[in-house]
Amino acid sequence: MPDSGKETSLNQVIQQLVPDGSQVYCEGILANRLPMAAVHEIIRARRRGLRLVSAPNGLAIDQLIGAGCVEEVEFYFLGFMTNKGFQAMRRFRSAVEAGRIRAKESMGYAVCMALRAGAYGIPFIPIPDFRGSDLLNVRDDYRIMSSPYNPDEMTVIVPALQPDVLLLHAHTADEHGNVVLDEPWPMFTLTTAQACQRVLVTVEEVVEAGKLGSSRITIPHFLVDAVVKVPFGAAPTALNKRYEVDDNHIAVYQESAKTAEGFAQYLDEYIFGCTDHEAFIDKIGQPREWIRGS
Amino acid sequence: MPDSGKETSLNQVIQQLVPDGSQVYCEGILANRLPMAAVHEIIRARRRGLRLVSAPNGLAIDQLIGAGCVEEVEFYFLGFMTNKGFQAMRRFRSAVEAGRIRAKESMGYAVCMALRAGAYGIPFIPIPDFRGSDLLNVRDDYRIMSSPYNPDEMTVIVPALQPDVLLLHAHTADEHGNVVLDEPWPMFTLTTAQACQRVLVTVEEVVEAGKLGSSRITIPHFLVDAVVKVPFGAAPTALNKRYEVDDNHIAVYQESAKTAEGFAQYLDEYIFGCTDHEAFIDKIGQPREWIRGS
Amino acid sequence: MRYSFPELIISTLSSQLRDGERVFTGVASPVQMMATFLAKATHAPNLLYFTILGTVDPQPFRLPYSTGSPHLFDRCANAITFPEIFDLANRGRMDVAFLGGVQIDKFGSLNMSVIGNDFSRPKVRLPGGAGGPLMIRSFKRVISWRSRHSQRCLVEQLPFTTSPGWISDLKGQRHGGPDVLVTDLCVFKFSRTTKHFHLESIHPEIDLDTVKSQTGFLFRTPRRQAITREPSENELEILRRYIDPNNIRDDLLGSPKVIQ
Amino acid sequence: MRYSFPELIISTLSSQLRDGERVFTGVASPVQMMATFLAKATHAPNLLYFTILGTVDPQPFRLPYSTGSPHLFDRCANAITFPEIFDLANRGRMDVAFLGGVQIDKFGSLNMSVIGNDFSRPKVRLPGGAGGPLMIRSFKRVISWRSRHSQRCLVEQLPFTTSPGWISDLKGQRHGGPDVLVTDLCVFKFSRTTKHFHLESIHPEIDLDTVKSQTGFLFRTPRRQAITREPSENELEILRRYIDPNNIRDDLLGSPKVIQ
């Protein structure tokens, strides 16, 4: 893809890179740097039949499920803490309890290792034995195998994950598509970008080539299919060094998500009711600036 | 290990961390940042029966083999270019041709994946099929296995490598033992540090805690067993941004290494004849300062 | 000295940690995070603390509610990635994981997955077991914390085992499970030899009958009943003044009942 | 325009690369590095170049002798690690690898390991095949370069196959091997359908009989013999002025025989 093509509108990018039925890996953890702008745009594009693979980033997953975009979710923890206490993911829970979506529960390390295998281009990877967990009874794709080098050492074999598309919100990209996630140790984000077949990144800002300064590049340009500038693209979740989590808006969402009707209203007001993420931010207010503390 | 114990003399550290018979992983590539100070100290300590696992860093391997420290070497390429042309590793070659050491030839990716498996604490890892190579006939520890998810997809199973000790030369460490290798993408060095059971790092300088500045830490302190300050510790090989390769001294070595007698003289003059790396540098002269070019 | 119920819980969890240990807290674990900070500030200065974000020994300027808050990056010794914490544990390099369960059975097995018989259409879909199923055996020790001690939570047998405890019917398998289970009523310890929980101590102002009637499995009781150690003056001072000056602990642990 | 033999070789290798391709050079490959720089500076501006150090699209201030020189970090687009280049290739994301062999046989199999019958005590211990055994099939195309074209190097059958070429006796196996073999005498191409090398062109001032007598395997020759394309004026200017102003190429490629 020519460099100049990498920056475009989020809507166009979703149309191109996230067709119905895609397997989507959603980056971000708890209420930290979830790709909310991309998630909302997928909802606006009324995508259907998505198969999600999630880190513990329930808010994004809950909204995609509630909006009917999802047919399957692979996950290992959905929920998070705010200053209002533990946040259960109500649309997820309701959809699973009603049998509307397939809930492929996994184990955190199994998903990470499956992504490592996907990044390496190998079809499977062994992980240490965790027999005794009933998860192995509900995951018939996980197999038990002894080590060829020690018949007493049992391993669980996990198939590689190579999701169709990665959704990531990061700090900065340059015009070639080099992406910087400004956290002290973002290497696993690179691994997920390698595992995914297409990489869609929203960023706070795009700079000229050569202007990334001393920041180490997190994802090199040749792995990136599209970069879209979306200020506050992670809001209402936080972005390290940029802005704080909006616990109040999350509380509004959580109250709405208690019922299907409430969720539908939230959807109409905050997602379909906003033409894009800028309009959403106008509506909920800019997130509080990052405070490094005393 | 308490922080204060991490900085000590190289001789002491070799005595403690590299006993006879150790499996040693040597970092560095071609004539770039080989841990030459540590290698020379191992020779001075007259270690025997070492099993080496090597990146393509022939100079270090050749000297250890020539000095009689080695009983086995796992490798995939030994040799490099200088301005005098291709440098074959003569003591290695002579020792293998005489049947004095076991030469476990591998394939670059197989060693890297074995180290990844070692770092992850899994007993083996599959890599893509490379049948047709006679290496599979001489490596009976590599097995052929089809993917449990696709009987037509064959893989080569490689056992994990967890060498006893890593030898690394890097730029800087802080007094806690956090290590910075000042290259743009040193992540695989972290993987090797995770794979190895003990980590021995020589560095150009040791700074106070909190004084690593904006450098991203390559190896966190809790993976590091010993840090020793050895200026020019990679010479006569290069260190990025610090000093250039000493092609002339390498030519002296290569000429010596043509015969057992010549090598013995080199050993007496440059290794046993120098009490430590400082004396060696005094003898061969400081390496040329790094020149970033025009 | 007067102290609150949340302070007792944090002090009790803290006292389970030992100097020099490598401790991990997972998702949604702010109480465990406070306990870890308290241990490091008191009896365990060489404890090495790993959060789910990968930050090592964070010193946030303000205590966050979430163990996934990016403020845990503000000041830290260094960092690592989430799967690398598992890697360390697989290589025998991690000591303590705090693991929770919505339900816990007599072997210390944890259920974080579903209530109900049909996994694909459960009565209640729980959040998921995160890394528990492997961590419960790859870490040297596991500590569990359960608020709202009741027969619904502490059960004889789980309907679904997310993370297996000290069951022993699988040959050649490493074992794992909580060594300590702290609730809002008491402290249980698990004996790896007898394969049973026993009551280690009861919290002040709680009686044994309450514990028994609220627990769905049988447990051993010692001859002389111990009372959970009260927070020391030093612990209270550090907790109130340095770790949690804004009193997040009362938000998290419900009514700040004061204990004499 | 007059040009030297090293210039012909570099231009010939360069002309094998196509715009937009992702190209990898391994250990001890300075000639291939120059050819890659030349292609990128002329007909293949969107070529993406990966070195064994992991640097992507390096622009060193001075051309190093070694493809492992840290000066390849001086200016580069970004970087990646050595195993990640294999990872990319495994996922079908890499195009061209330059792979060499001390010996090459009629199927394009490469020997970089041993000469002699006893692997554990060989007559000659060669440096090793680096990543070749896998790269030869995980990259879309492989280009080989062999100086000193002789019957000792280009053999009917290898004594030891480090990296297997276009052999086809293993079922269900992906195939691989060099598509192009450039020597100091000529250019061979391998036909994936006929499974044979054919002579693509002979270098200026070399005759067919020399090529035949120096080659240890049979190869097909076209009806009308082509001469290897000479370097263009633009290529020579760029190579001499920008890529290799200090004339490393003559050091590397032996006698700078001038070709009219």
PDB file of C-alpha atoms in Angstrom, chain A residues 23 49-53 65 69-74 100-104:
ATOM      1  CA  GLN A  23     -12.399 -12.105  12.993  1.00  0.00           C
ATOM      2  CA  GLY A  49     -21.309 -11.801  12.195  1.00  0.00           C
ATOM      3  CA  LEU A  50     -18.026 -10.563  13.654  1.00  0.00           C
ATOM      4  CA  ARG A  51     -15.932 -13.032  15.577  1.00  0.00           C
ATOM      5  CA  LEU A  52     -14.133 -11.153  18.316  1.00  0.00           C
ATOM      6  CA  VAL A  53     -10.909 -12.105  20.029  1.00  0.00           C
ATOM      7  CA  ILE A  65     -22.226  -7.434  21.259  1.00  0.00           C
ATOM      8  CA  CYS A  69     -22.415  -7.039  15.409  1.00  0.00           C
ATOM      9  CA  VAL A  70     -21.081 -10.218  16.992  1.00  0.00           C
ATOM     10  CA  GLU A  71     -21.646 -13.914  16.509  1.00  0.00           C
ATOM     11  CA  GLU A  72     -18.754 -15.229  18.594  1.00  0.00           C
ATOM     12  CA  VAL A  73     -16.391 -13.902  21.218  1.00  0.00           C
ATOM     13  CA  GLU A  74     -13.172 -15.517  22.390  1.00  0.00           C
ATOM     14  CA  ARG A 100     -27.429 -15.356  21.113  1.00  0.00           C
ATOM     15  CA  ILE A 101     -23.633 -15.558  20.732  1.00  0.00           C
ATOM     16  CA  ARG A 102     -20.993 -18.223  21.110  1.00  0.00           C
ATOM     17  CA  ALA A 103     -18.814 -17.544  24.146  1.00  0.00           C
ATOM     18  CA  LYS A 104     -15.462 -19.218  23.585  1.00  0.00           C
TER      19      LYS A 104
END
